Short mmCIF file of C-alpha atoms and ligand atoms in Angstrom, two decimals:
data_model
loop_
_atom_site.label_atom_id
_atom_site.label_comp_id
_atom_site.label_asym_id
_atom_site.label_seq_id
_atom_site.Cartn_x
_atom_site.Cartn_y
_atom_site.Cartn_z
CA MET A 1385 -121.55 -6.47 62.07
CA LYS A 1386 -121.75 -9.42 64.46
CA SER A 1387 -120.30 -11.77 61.89
CA LEU A 1388 -117.45 -9.35 61.16
CA LEU A 1389 -116.69 -9.16 64.88
CA ARG A 1390 -116.56 -12.93 65.05
CA GLN A 1391 -114.11 -13.03 62.17
CA ILE A 1392 -111.46 -11.05 64.07
CA PRO A 1393 -108.64 -13.60 64.38
CA GLN A 1394 -108.16 -15.32 67.74
CA ILE A 1395 -105.04 -14.32 69.68
CA SER A 1396 -103.76 -17.90 69.50
CA LYS A 1397 -104.04 -17.87 65.69
CA VAL A 1398 -102.07 -14.65 65.46
CA VAL A 1399 -99.44 -16.04 67.81
CA GLU A 1400 -99.10 -19.08 65.56
CA ILE A 1401 -98.55 -16.90 62.52
CA PHE A 1402 -95.88 -14.72 64.07
CA ALA A 1403 -94.38 -17.14 66.62
CA LYS A 1404 -91.25 -17.84 64.60
CA ALA A 1405 -90.47 -14.25 63.73
CA TYR A 1406 -91.07 -12.36 66.98
CA PRO A 1407 -91.01 -12.94 70.74
CA GLU A 1408 -94.43 -14.14 71.89
CA ILE A 1409 -94.85 -11.46 74.54
CA TYR A 1410 -94.93 -8.74 71.88
CA VAL A 1411 -97.15 -10.75 69.53
CA VAL A 1412 -99.81 -11.28 72.21
CA LYS A 1413 -99.78 -7.62 73.24
CA ALA A 1414 -99.94 -6.41 69.66
CA ALA A 1415 -102.71 -8.86 68.71
CA ARG A 1416 -104.83 -7.76 71.69
CA GLU A 1417 -104.37 -4.08 70.97
CA VAL A 1418 -105.10 -4.34 67.27
CA ALA A 1419 -108.10 -6.64 67.83
CA GLU A 1420 -109.49 -4.18 70.35
CA LYS A 1421 -109.01 -1.29 67.94
CA TYR A 1422 -110.75 -3.18 65.11
CA ARG A 1423 -113.63 -4.22 67.40
CA LYS A 1424 -114.20 -0.65 68.43
CA GLU A 1425 -114.07 0.65 64.89
CA ILE A 1426 -116.50 -2.02 63.67
CA ILE A 1427 -118.99 -1.21 66.44
CA GLU A 1428 -118.72 2.49 65.69
CA GLY A 1429 -119.37 1.74 62.03
CA ALA A 1430 -115.97 3.04 61.00
CA ARG A 1431 -114.80 -0.27 59.61
CA ALA A 1432 -116.48 -2.62 57.14
CA ASP A 1433 -113.82 -5.32 56.66
CA LEU A 1434 -110.73 -6.85 58.27
CA ASN A 1435 -108.31 -5.92 55.52
CA GLY A 1436 -104.84 -5.11 56.79
CA PHE A 1437 -105.33 -6.77 60.19
CA LEU A 1438 -102.16 -8.86 60.12
CA GLU A 1439 -100.12 -6.01 58.67
CA ASP A 1440 -101.33 -3.79 61.51
CA VAL A 1441 -100.38 -6.45 64.05
CA GLU A 1442 -96.92 -6.79 62.57
CA ARG A 1443 -96.40 -3.04 62.53
CA LYS A 1444 -97.49 -2.89 66.15
CA ILE A 1445 -95.14 -5.75 67.10
CA LYS A 1446 -92.24 -3.89 65.54
CA SER A 1447 -93.08 -0.70 67.32
CA LEU A 1448 -93.50 -2.49 70.68
CA MET A 1449 -90.09 -4.12 70.21
CA LYS A 1450 -88.25 -0.82 69.95
CA PRO A 1451 -86.66 0.40 73.16
CA ASN A 1452 -88.38 3.44 74.61
CA ILE A 1453 -85.23 5.52 74.91
CA LYS A 1454 -84.05 6.39 71.44
CA ARG A 1455 -81.24 8.34 69.93
CA VAL A 1456 -82.68 11.63 68.69
CA ILE A 1457 -81.28 14.05 66.16
CA ASN A 1458 -81.18 17.42 67.86
CA ALA A 1459 -81.75 20.14 65.26
CA THR A 1460 -82.87 22.72 67.82
CA GLY A 1461 -79.44 24.30 68.15
CA VAL A 1462 -79.69 24.06 71.93
CA VAL A 1463 -76.48 22.37 73.00
CA ILE A 1464 -77.41 21.77 76.64
CA ASN A 1465 -80.92 20.52 76.07
CA THR A 1466 -82.23 18.87 79.23
CA ASN A 1467 -85.22 17.33 77.43
CA LEU A 1468 -82.92 15.74 74.90
CA GLY A 1469 -80.45 14.32 77.40
CA ARG A 1470 -77.96 17.18 77.82
CA ALA A 1471 -74.35 16.43 76.92
CA PRO A 1472 -73.51 13.90 74.20
CA LEU A 1473 -70.31 12.14 75.17
CA SER A 1474 -67.01 11.87 73.37
CA LYS A 1475 -66.11 8.61 71.61
CA ASP A 1476 -63.19 8.10 74.00
CA VAL A 1477 -65.57 8.42 76.93
CA ILE A 1478 -68.12 6.02 75.44
CA ASN A 1479 -65.47 3.41 74.65
CA PHE A 1480 -64.10 3.65 78.15
CA ILE A 1481 -67.54 3.28 79.77
CA SER A 1482 -68.16 0.26 77.61
CA GLU A 1483 -64.82 -1.30 78.56
CA ILE A 1484 -65.50 -0.84 82.27
CA ALA A 1485 -69.12 -2.04 81.96
CA ASN A 1486 -67.96 -5.15 80.20
CA GLY A 1487 -66.22 -6.69 83.21
CA TYR A 1488 -64.99 -6.13 86.73
CA SER A 1489 -62.99 -3.08 87.70
CA ASN A 1490 -60.95 -1.66 90.56
CA LEU A 1491 -63.89 0.61 91.40
CA GLU A 1492 -63.39 0.30 95.15
CA TYR A 1493 -60.25 -1.76 95.30
CA ASN A 1494 -56.77 -0.45 95.87
CA LEU A 1495 -54.67 -2.69 93.64
CA GLU A 1496 -51.36 -1.69 95.19
CA GLU A 1497 -52.37 -2.48 98.74
CA GLY A 1498 -54.77 -5.28 97.88
CA LYS A 1499 -57.53 -3.81 100.00
CA ARG A 1500 -60.65 -1.71 99.86
CA GLY A 1501 -60.25 1.61 98.05
CA SER A 1502 -62.37 4.67 97.35
CA ARG A 1503 -64.28 5.21 94.14
CA ILE A 1504 -63.88 8.97 94.39
CA ALA A 1505 -60.08 8.66 94.58
CA HIS A 1506 -60.02 7.81 90.86
CA ILE A 1507 -61.11 11.29 89.86
CA GLU A 1508 -60.22 13.50 92.78
CA LYS A 1509 -56.74 14.31 91.57
CA TYR A 1510 -58.07 15.42 88.17
CA LEU A 1511 -60.71 17.61 89.77
CA ASN A 1512 -58.24 19.18 92.19
CA GLU A 1513 -55.75 19.95 89.42
CA LEU A 1514 -58.34 21.25 86.98
CA THR A 1515 -60.06 23.51 89.50
CA GLY A 1516 -57.24 24.40 91.86
CA ALA A 1517 -59.29 23.09 94.80
CA GLU A 1518 -57.84 21.35 97.87
CA SER A 1519 -60.34 18.55 97.70
CA SER A 1520 -63.35 17.33 95.79
CA PHE A 1521 -66.28 14.95 95.85
CA VAL A 1522 -68.80 13.72 93.34
CA VAL A 1523 -72.41 12.56 93.65
CA ASN A 1524 -75.20 11.55 91.29
CA ASN A 1525 -76.17 15.04 90.11
CA ASN A 1526 -75.90 18.68 91.11
CA ALA A 1527 -79.32 18.73 92.78
CA GLY A 1528 -77.93 15.98 95.01
CA ALA A 1529 -74.76 18.00 95.56
CA VAL A 1530 -76.75 21.05 96.71
CA PHE A 1531 -78.79 18.89 99.06
CA LEU A 1532 -75.72 17.20 100.48
CA VAL A 1533 -73.82 20.44 101.08
CA LEU A 1534 -76.81 22.03 102.84
CA ASN A 1535 -77.59 18.96 104.90
CA THR A 1536 -73.96 18.46 105.96
CA LEU A 1537 -73.13 22.04 106.87
CA ALA A 1538 -76.43 23.60 107.84
CA GLU A 1539 -78.94 21.08 109.18
CA GLY A 1540 -80.95 22.92 111.84
CA LYS A 1541 -79.01 26.10 111.12
CA GLU A 1542 -79.49 29.15 108.93
CA VAL A 1543 -78.29 29.64 105.38
CA ILE A 1544 -78.27 33.19 104.08
CA ILE A 1545 -79.15 33.62 100.44
CA SER A 1546 -80.36 36.45 98.22
CA ARG A 1547 -84.05 36.57 97.39
CA GLY A 1548 -83.08 37.08 93.75
CA GLU A 1549 -81.35 33.71 93.74
CA LEU A 1550 -84.13 31.51 95.11
CA VAL A 1551 -84.41 30.00 91.69
CA GLU A 1552 -86.25 27.15 90.09
CA ILE A 1553 -84.03 25.10 87.81
CA GLY A 1554 -86.84 23.12 86.25
CA GLY A 1555 -88.38 19.73 86.89
CA SER A 1556 -89.52 21.00 90.32
CA PHE A 1557 -86.01 21.66 91.60
CA ARG A 1558 -86.45 24.82 93.65
CA ILE A 1559 -83.78 26.10 95.99
CA PRO A 1560 -86.21 26.89 98.88
CA ASP A 1561 -87.72 23.39 98.67
CA ILE A 1562 -84.40 21.59 98.55
CA MET A 1563 -83.23 23.68 101.48
CA LYS A 1564 -86.26 22.75 103.56
CA LYS A 1565 -85.80 19.07 102.81
CA SER A 1566 -82.12 19.30 103.75
CA GLY A 1567 -83.08 20.56 107.20
CA ALA A 1568 -81.40 23.93 106.67
CA ILE A 1569 -83.28 27.10 107.56
CA LEU A 1570 -83.63 29.56 104.73
CA ARG A 1571 -82.71 33.12 105.60
CA GLU A 1572 -83.52 35.15 102.51
CA VAL A 1573 -82.14 38.66 102.21
CA GLY A 1574 -82.38 41.56 99.82
CA THR A 1575 -85.07 42.02 97.22
CA THR A 1576 -85.84 40.35 93.93
CA ASN A 1577 -83.70 42.73 91.92
CA LYS A 1578 -81.16 44.02 94.43
CA THR A 1579 -79.12 42.39 97.15
CA LYS A 1580 -76.15 44.03 98.85
CA VAL A 1581 -73.37 42.72 101.07
CA SER A 1582 -74.91 44.68 103.92
CA ASP A 1583 -78.11 42.62 103.50
CA TYR A 1584 -76.13 39.45 104.07
CA GLU A 1585 -74.18 41.00 106.95
CA GLY A 1586 -77.36 42.22 108.65
CA ALA A 1587 -78.76 38.69 108.74
CA ILE A 1588 -75.71 37.00 110.27
CA ASN A 1589 -76.34 35.65 113.76
CA GLN A 1590 -75.25 32.88 116.16
CA ASN A 1591 -77.13 30.30 114.15
CA THR A 1592 -75.75 31.18 110.70
CA ALA A 1593 -73.99 28.18 109.15
CA LEU A 1594 -73.48 29.14 105.54
CA LEU A 1595 -73.44 32.08 103.12
CA MET A 1596 -74.81 30.85 99.84
CA LYS A 1597 -75.03 32.10 96.29
CA VAL A 1598 -76.80 30.39 93.40
CA HIS A 1599 -76.04 30.99 89.77
CA LYS A 1600 -79.06 32.22 87.81
CA SER A 1601 -78.62 29.50 85.22
CA ASN A 1602 -81.78 29.83 83.20
CA PHE A 1603 -82.65 33.52 83.26
CA TYR A 1604 -81.01 36.89 83.60
CA MET A 1605 -82.04 40.22 84.95
CA GLU A 1606 -81.39 43.58 83.41
CA GLY A 1607 -82.00 47.12 84.56
CA PHE A 1608 -82.02 48.24 88.18
CA VAL A 1609 -80.22 45.21 89.53
CA GLU A 1610 -77.42 44.45 91.93
CA GLU A 1611 -76.07 41.23 93.28
CA VAL A 1612 -73.33 40.41 95.74
CA LYS A 1613 -70.02 39.60 94.10
CA LEU A 1614 -68.37 36.31 95.01
CA GLU A 1615 -65.26 38.10 96.29
CA ASP A 1616 -67.38 40.26 98.63
CA LEU A 1617 -69.17 37.20 99.93
CA VAL A 1618 -65.77 35.61 100.61
CA LYS A 1619 -64.62 38.70 102.54
CA LEU A 1620 -67.77 38.62 104.62
CA GLY A 1621 -67.36 34.91 105.29
CA HIS A 1622 -63.79 35.45 106.49
CA LYS A 1623 -64.80 38.37 108.71
CA TYR A 1624 -67.33 36.24 110.59
CA GLY A 1625 -65.73 32.82 110.17
CA ILE A 1626 -68.68 31.45 108.18
CA PRO A 1627 -68.13 29.19 105.14
CA THR A 1628 -69.26 30.35 101.70
CA TYR A 1629 -70.89 28.13 99.10
CA TYR A 1630 -71.59 28.85 95.44
CA ASP A 1631 -73.87 26.63 93.38
CA ALA A 1632 -72.38 27.44 89.99
CA GLY A 1633 -74.71 25.20 88.07
CA SER A 1634 -73.03 24.65 84.75
CA GLY A 1635 -69.84 22.85 85.85
CA LEU A 1636 -67.67 24.89 83.53
CA LEU A 1637 -63.98 23.90 83.55
CA ILE A 1638 -62.62 26.30 80.96
CA ASN A 1639 -62.63 30.03 80.41
CA LEU A 1640 -65.18 30.48 77.62
CA LYS A 1641 -63.67 33.86 76.70
CA GLU A 1642 -60.46 32.12 75.65
CA PHE A 1643 -62.63 30.23 73.18
CA GLY A 1644 -64.10 33.38 71.69
CA ILE A 1645 -67.37 33.27 73.62
CA SER A 1646 -67.75 36.51 75.49
CA VAL A 1647 -70.01 35.71 78.37
CA ASP A 1648 -69.56 36.01 82.13
CA GLU A 1649 -70.07 32.39 83.03
CA PRO A 1650 -68.19 31.45 86.20
CA ASN A 1651 -65.93 28.41 86.04
CA PHE A 1652 -64.80 26.25 88.95
CA ARG A 1653 -61.24 27.55 88.90
CA ASP A 1654 -62.25 31.22 89.07
CA CYS A 1655 -64.59 30.57 91.99
CA ILE A 1656 -61.94 28.65 93.90
CA SER A 1657 -59.29 31.30 93.27
CA LEU A 1658 -61.67 33.96 94.60
CA GLY A 1659 -61.67 32.02 97.85
CA ILE A 1660 -65.15 30.46 97.84
CA ASP A 1661 -65.06 27.53 100.27
CA LEU A 1662 -67.31 25.18 98.29
CA VAL A 1663 -68.45 25.23 94.68
CA SER A 1664 -70.81 22.78 93.01
CA GLY A 1665 -71.87 22.14 89.43
CA SER A 1666 -73.30 19.56 87.04
CA GLY A 1667 -71.29 17.01 85.10
CA ASP A 1668 -73.55 17.07 82.04
CA LYS A 1669 -74.03 20.76 81.37
CA LEU A 1670 -71.10 22.87 80.14
CA LEU A 1671 -68.59 20.35 81.45
CA GLY A 1672 -69.82 18.05 78.72
CA GLY A 1673 -69.58 14.78 80.63
CA PRO A 1674 -72.06 12.33 82.12
CA GLN A 1675 -74.68 13.36 84.68
CA ALA A 1676 -72.94 14.06 88.00
CA GLY A 1677 -72.82 16.55 90.86
CA ILE A 1678 -69.33 17.87 91.44
CA ILE A 1679 -68.34 19.55 94.69
CA VAL A 1680 -64.91 21.15 95.04
CA GLY A 1681 -63.38 23.23 97.80
CA LYS A 1682 -61.84 23.23 101.26
CA LYS A 1683 -60.58 19.91 102.53
CA ASN A 1684 -62.11 20.11 106.00
CA LEU A 1685 -65.57 20.80 104.56
CA ILE A 1686 -65.31 18.13 101.86
CA GLU A 1687 -64.25 15.63 104.56
CA LYS A 1688 -67.49 16.35 106.45
CA ILE A 1689 -69.50 15.94 103.27
CA LYS A 1690 -67.84 12.61 102.50
CA LYS A 1691 -68.75 11.32 105.95
CA ASN A 1692 -72.44 12.24 105.72
CA PRO A 1693 -74.43 8.97 105.50
CA ILE A 1694 -76.64 10.57 102.84
CA ALA A 1695 -73.61 10.68 100.53
CA ARG A 1696 -74.11 6.96 100.08
CA ALA A 1697 -77.68 7.48 98.93
CA LEU A 1698 -76.47 9.95 96.30
CA ARG A 1699 -73.53 7.82 95.22
CA ILE A 1700 -72.25 8.06 91.67
CA ASP A 1701 -72.32 4.73 89.85
CA LYS A 1702 -69.34 3.10 88.16
CA LEU A 1703 -70.40 3.79 84.57
CA THR A 1704 -70.87 7.47 85.28
CA LEU A 1705 -67.65 7.58 87.25
CA SER A 1706 -65.64 6.03 84.43
CA GLY A 1707 -67.29 8.43 81.95
CA LEU A 1708 -66.42 11.33 84.20
CA GLU A 1709 -62.81 10.20 84.63
CA MET A 1710 -62.31 9.99 80.87
CA THR A 1711 -63.99 13.38 80.32
CA LEU A 1712 -61.75 14.99 82.94
CA LYS A 1713 -58.74 13.31 81.34
CA LEU A 1714 -59.64 15.02 78.04
CA TYR A 1715 -59.59 18.38 79.84
CA PHE A 1716 -56.34 17.43 81.52
CA GLU A 1717 -54.78 16.78 78.11
CA LYS A 1718 -56.44 19.93 76.71
CA ARG A 1719 -58.27 17.88 74.06
CA TYR A 1720 -61.24 20.26 74.04
CA GLU A 1721 -62.10 19.44 70.43
CA ASP A 1722 -62.93 15.93 71.57
CA ILE A 1723 -65.60 17.15 74.00
CA PRO A 1724 -68.79 17.48 71.92
CA VAL A 1725 -70.38 20.22 74.06
CA ILE A 1726 -67.31 22.44 73.79
CA ARG A 1727 -66.91 21.64 70.11
CA MET A 1728 -70.53 22.52 69.32
CA LEU A 1729 -70.46 25.74 71.33
CA THR A 1730 -67.27 26.95 69.70
CA GLN A 1731 -68.02 25.98 66.08
CA ASP A 1732 -67.22 28.89 63.84
CA GLU A 1733 -69.71 30.42 61.46
CA LYS A 1734 -67.91 29.11 58.43
CA ALA A 1735 -68.18 25.50 59.55
CA LEU A 1736 -71.86 25.96 60.40
CA ARG A 1737 -72.53 27.50 57.00
CA GLN A 1738 -70.74 24.67 55.21
CA LYS A 1739 -72.78 22.10 57.07
CA ALA A 1740 -75.99 23.94 56.16
CA LYS A 1741 -74.96 24.09 52.51
CA ARG A 1742 -74.29 20.37 52.53
CA LEU A 1743 -77.73 19.60 53.92
CA GLU A 1744 -79.36 22.00 51.47
CA LYS A 1745 -77.69 20.10 48.62
CA LEU A 1746 -78.80 16.75 50.01
CA LEU A 1747 -82.43 17.86 50.30
CA LYS A 1748 -82.78 19.71 47.03
CA ASP A 1749 -84.23 16.81 45.05
CA ILE A 1750 -87.02 16.01 47.48
CA PRO A 1751 -90.28 16.96 45.78
CA GLY A 1752 -92.56 19.50 47.43
CA LEU A 1753 -89.84 21.06 49.58
CA LYS A 1754 -88.69 24.63 49.45
CA ILE A 1755 -85.23 24.86 50.98
CA SER A 1756 -83.00 27.73 51.93
CA VAL A 1757 -79.98 28.37 54.10
CA ILE A 1758 -80.48 31.20 56.55
CA LYS A 1759 -78.27 32.95 59.04
CA ASP A 1760 -79.91 33.17 62.41
CA LYS A 1761 -79.22 34.15 66.01
CA ALA A 1762 -79.85 31.50 68.60
CA LYS A 1763 -79.34 30.74 72.27
CA PRO A 1764 -77.29 27.55 72.38
CA GLY A 1765 -77.04 27.28 76.16
CA GLY A 1766 -80.50 26.02 77.10
CA GLY A 1767 -80.68 26.30 80.88
CA SER A 1768 -77.00 27.06 81.11
CA LEU A 1769 -76.03 30.28 79.36
CA PRO A 1770 -79.20 32.41 79.42
CA GLU A 1771 -77.55 35.56 78.12
CA LEU A 1772 -75.56 34.01 75.34
CA GLU A 1773 -76.78 34.53 71.80
CA LEU A 1774 -74.60 33.30 68.96
CA PRO A 1775 -74.90 33.54 65.20
CA THR A 1776 -75.73 30.23 63.60
CA TYR A 1777 -76.77 28.77 60.27
CA CYS A 1778 -79.99 26.87 59.68
CA VAL A 1779 -81.53 25.00 56.84
CA ALA A 1780 -85.11 26.26 56.56
CA ILE A 1781 -87.69 24.10 54.86
CA ARG A 1782 -91.28 24.55 53.88
CA HIS A 1783 -93.55 21.96 52.32
CA ASP A 1784 -96.11 22.83 49.69
CA ARG A 1785 -98.85 20.72 51.34
CA LEU A 1786 -97.94 20.10 54.97
CA SER A 1787 -97.82 22.80 57.61
CA SER A 1788 -94.55 23.14 59.50
CA GLN A 1789 -96.41 21.95 62.62
CA GLU A 1790 -97.42 18.76 60.85
CA LEU A 1791 -94.00 18.23 59.31
CA SER A 1792 -92.38 18.79 62.68
CA ARG A 1793 -94.74 16.24 64.27
CA ARG A 1794 -93.89 13.64 61.64
CA LEU A 1795 -90.18 14.24 62.10
CA ARG A 1796 -90.56 13.77 65.84
CA LEU A 1797 -92.27 10.42 65.29
CA ALA A 1798 -89.74 9.22 62.72
CA GLU A 1799 -86.94 6.72 63.30
CA PRO A 1800 -84.69 8.23 64.49
CA PRO A 1801 -86.78 11.15 65.73
CA ILE A 1802 -85.64 14.57 64.58
CA VAL A 1803 -86.44 17.60 66.72
CA CYS A 1804 -86.40 21.00 64.98
CA ARG A 1805 -87.22 24.63 65.64
CA ILE A 1806 -90.36 26.06 64.11
CA ARG A 1807 -90.47 29.67 63.08
CA GLU A 1808 -93.66 30.97 61.58
CA ASP A 1809 -94.31 28.68 58.64
CA GLN A 1810 -90.76 27.37 58.38
CA LEU A 1811 -89.01 24.43 59.92
CA LEU A 1812 -85.45 25.19 60.95
CA PHE A 1813 -82.63 22.67 61.25
CA ASP A 1814 -80.02 24.50 63.33
CA MET A 1815 -76.62 23.18 62.30
CA ARG A 1816 -74.96 23.81 65.66
CA THR A 1817 -76.26 20.60 67.21
CA VAL A 1818 -76.54 18.46 64.08
CA PHE A 1819 -73.60 16.13 63.56
CA HIS A 1820 -72.13 15.56 60.10
CA GLU A 1821 -73.15 11.92 60.20
CA ASP A 1822 -76.79 13.01 60.83
CA LEU A 1823 -77.12 14.89 57.54
CA LYS A 1824 -77.76 11.82 55.41
CA THR A 1825 -80.21 10.46 57.97
CA ILE A 1826 -82.18 13.71 57.81
CA LYS A 1827 -82.37 13.37 54.05
CA LYS A 1828 -83.47 9.73 54.20
CA THR A 1829 -86.09 10.44 56.86
CA LEU A 1830 -87.60 13.38 54.97
CA GLN A 1831 -87.67 11.36 51.78
CA GLU A 1832 -89.54 8.54 53.50
CA LEU A 1833 -91.93 10.85 55.31
CA LEU A 1834 -92.88 12.73 52.21
CA SER A 1835 -93.27 9.70 49.97
CA ILE A 1836 -96.30 8.43 51.92
C1 PLP B 1376 -78.78 22.71 86.69
C2 PLP B 1376 -78.62 23.29 88.02
C3 PLP B 1376 -78.85 22.51 89.17
C4 PLP B 1376 -79.29 21.09 89.08
O1 PLP B 1376 -78.27 20.31 88.54
P1 PLP B 1376 -78.58 18.81 88.03
O2 PLP B 1376 -77.22 18.31 87.65
O3 PLP B 1376 -79.52 18.96 86.90
O4 PLP B 1376 -79.16 18.08 89.17
C5 PLP B 1376 -78.68 23.10 90.39
N1 PLP B 1376 -78.31 24.40 90.50
C6 PLP B 1376 -78.07 25.17 89.42
C7 PLP B 1376 -77.67 26.61 89.62
C8 PLP B 1376 -78.22 24.65 88.14
O5 PLP B 1376 -78.00 25.42 87.07
#
């Protein structure tokens, strides 16, 4: 054993061997890790020779050299999948981001006047036109938008909100916590399942700064429930001269019903036309753009928000801003088909079935696989449209040796990783979120996985 341990190649030797082919930093790291692994295995009696050492080092080097963030094939069918990076962007948007990233831009420079300009000005006119709002502002994400609105309008003052809407969005974003950090005082009213206008009215006092409503983005309640309608909140706000704020969550800019999706998901325009003073939403949920927090509403309130020094700490960066401008431009030109999120959500059953059939055909020659196309019902909204269930088509596979758990694990660790749904002993590839160009990659990956 001792002599075998001594034969493990020195790091410097390994570096010499691979120095031409790979950057030294990776070679050293890989050599250390593999040597350590071999040493341990030899001591434990699990290894009797050094066969495959250099191959293992090279494999390790290659894996260390890959960036950590990878493109993933999303076969879960969940369009707004926070774990998988939410909204994929349109080609036009990506090209534009790349163009702006590639050089200098007029980000904060007014070319006409030759002096300092505002980064928000580039997108404000789109947002105002698309939502019908007087004014708008954008920050890094919607959590930041909520914080900024509360801090600007209600620091040291009370914000009335329904107990049923003190929600957790995920990743430790909880409305009561964000409110505390913003300096606003939470005044919760109503009960978990029922809140009435009179509950809000009863809590109004000298120190009330804001009437707030939060969209229940990731769950829904059924049964003996009642919530305050936006229009009733607006009426109450007007009666007492207190601003109203709705955190709409999803950042929807269209009416989903016009696209054949019958769900009551509020969009910015509807909220503004009901008279809500401020509405906020995400850029990368149903809006289908880059991550951003969009705030639209009354000019005097937005002006205050813009002037809050914290706005600078939540500032949107130029790549996001250019991506957002191009996304909004697509809406402006009504090019909804070019917005992947909208396209995926509104795919018709026929197109989904055709895609599934194509994948089925591609996979049929892979040995050991049992393949079928199944019609399924799935929730494509992730944390955005909790009630929405749509029919979809999946390719279901089963392997004669590997469990679906094991197959799913291998697919996750493949290059590119593929994330599927598991149901009982089947692995489902939901066609809603799989792009046409991914189909061949799925075939190639499965072929490789199953040949070893
Ligand atoms: C998603 C969501 C947020 C957080 O938005 P991010 O853009 O993820 O920061 C806040 N409020 C509601 C209602 C949401 O749905």
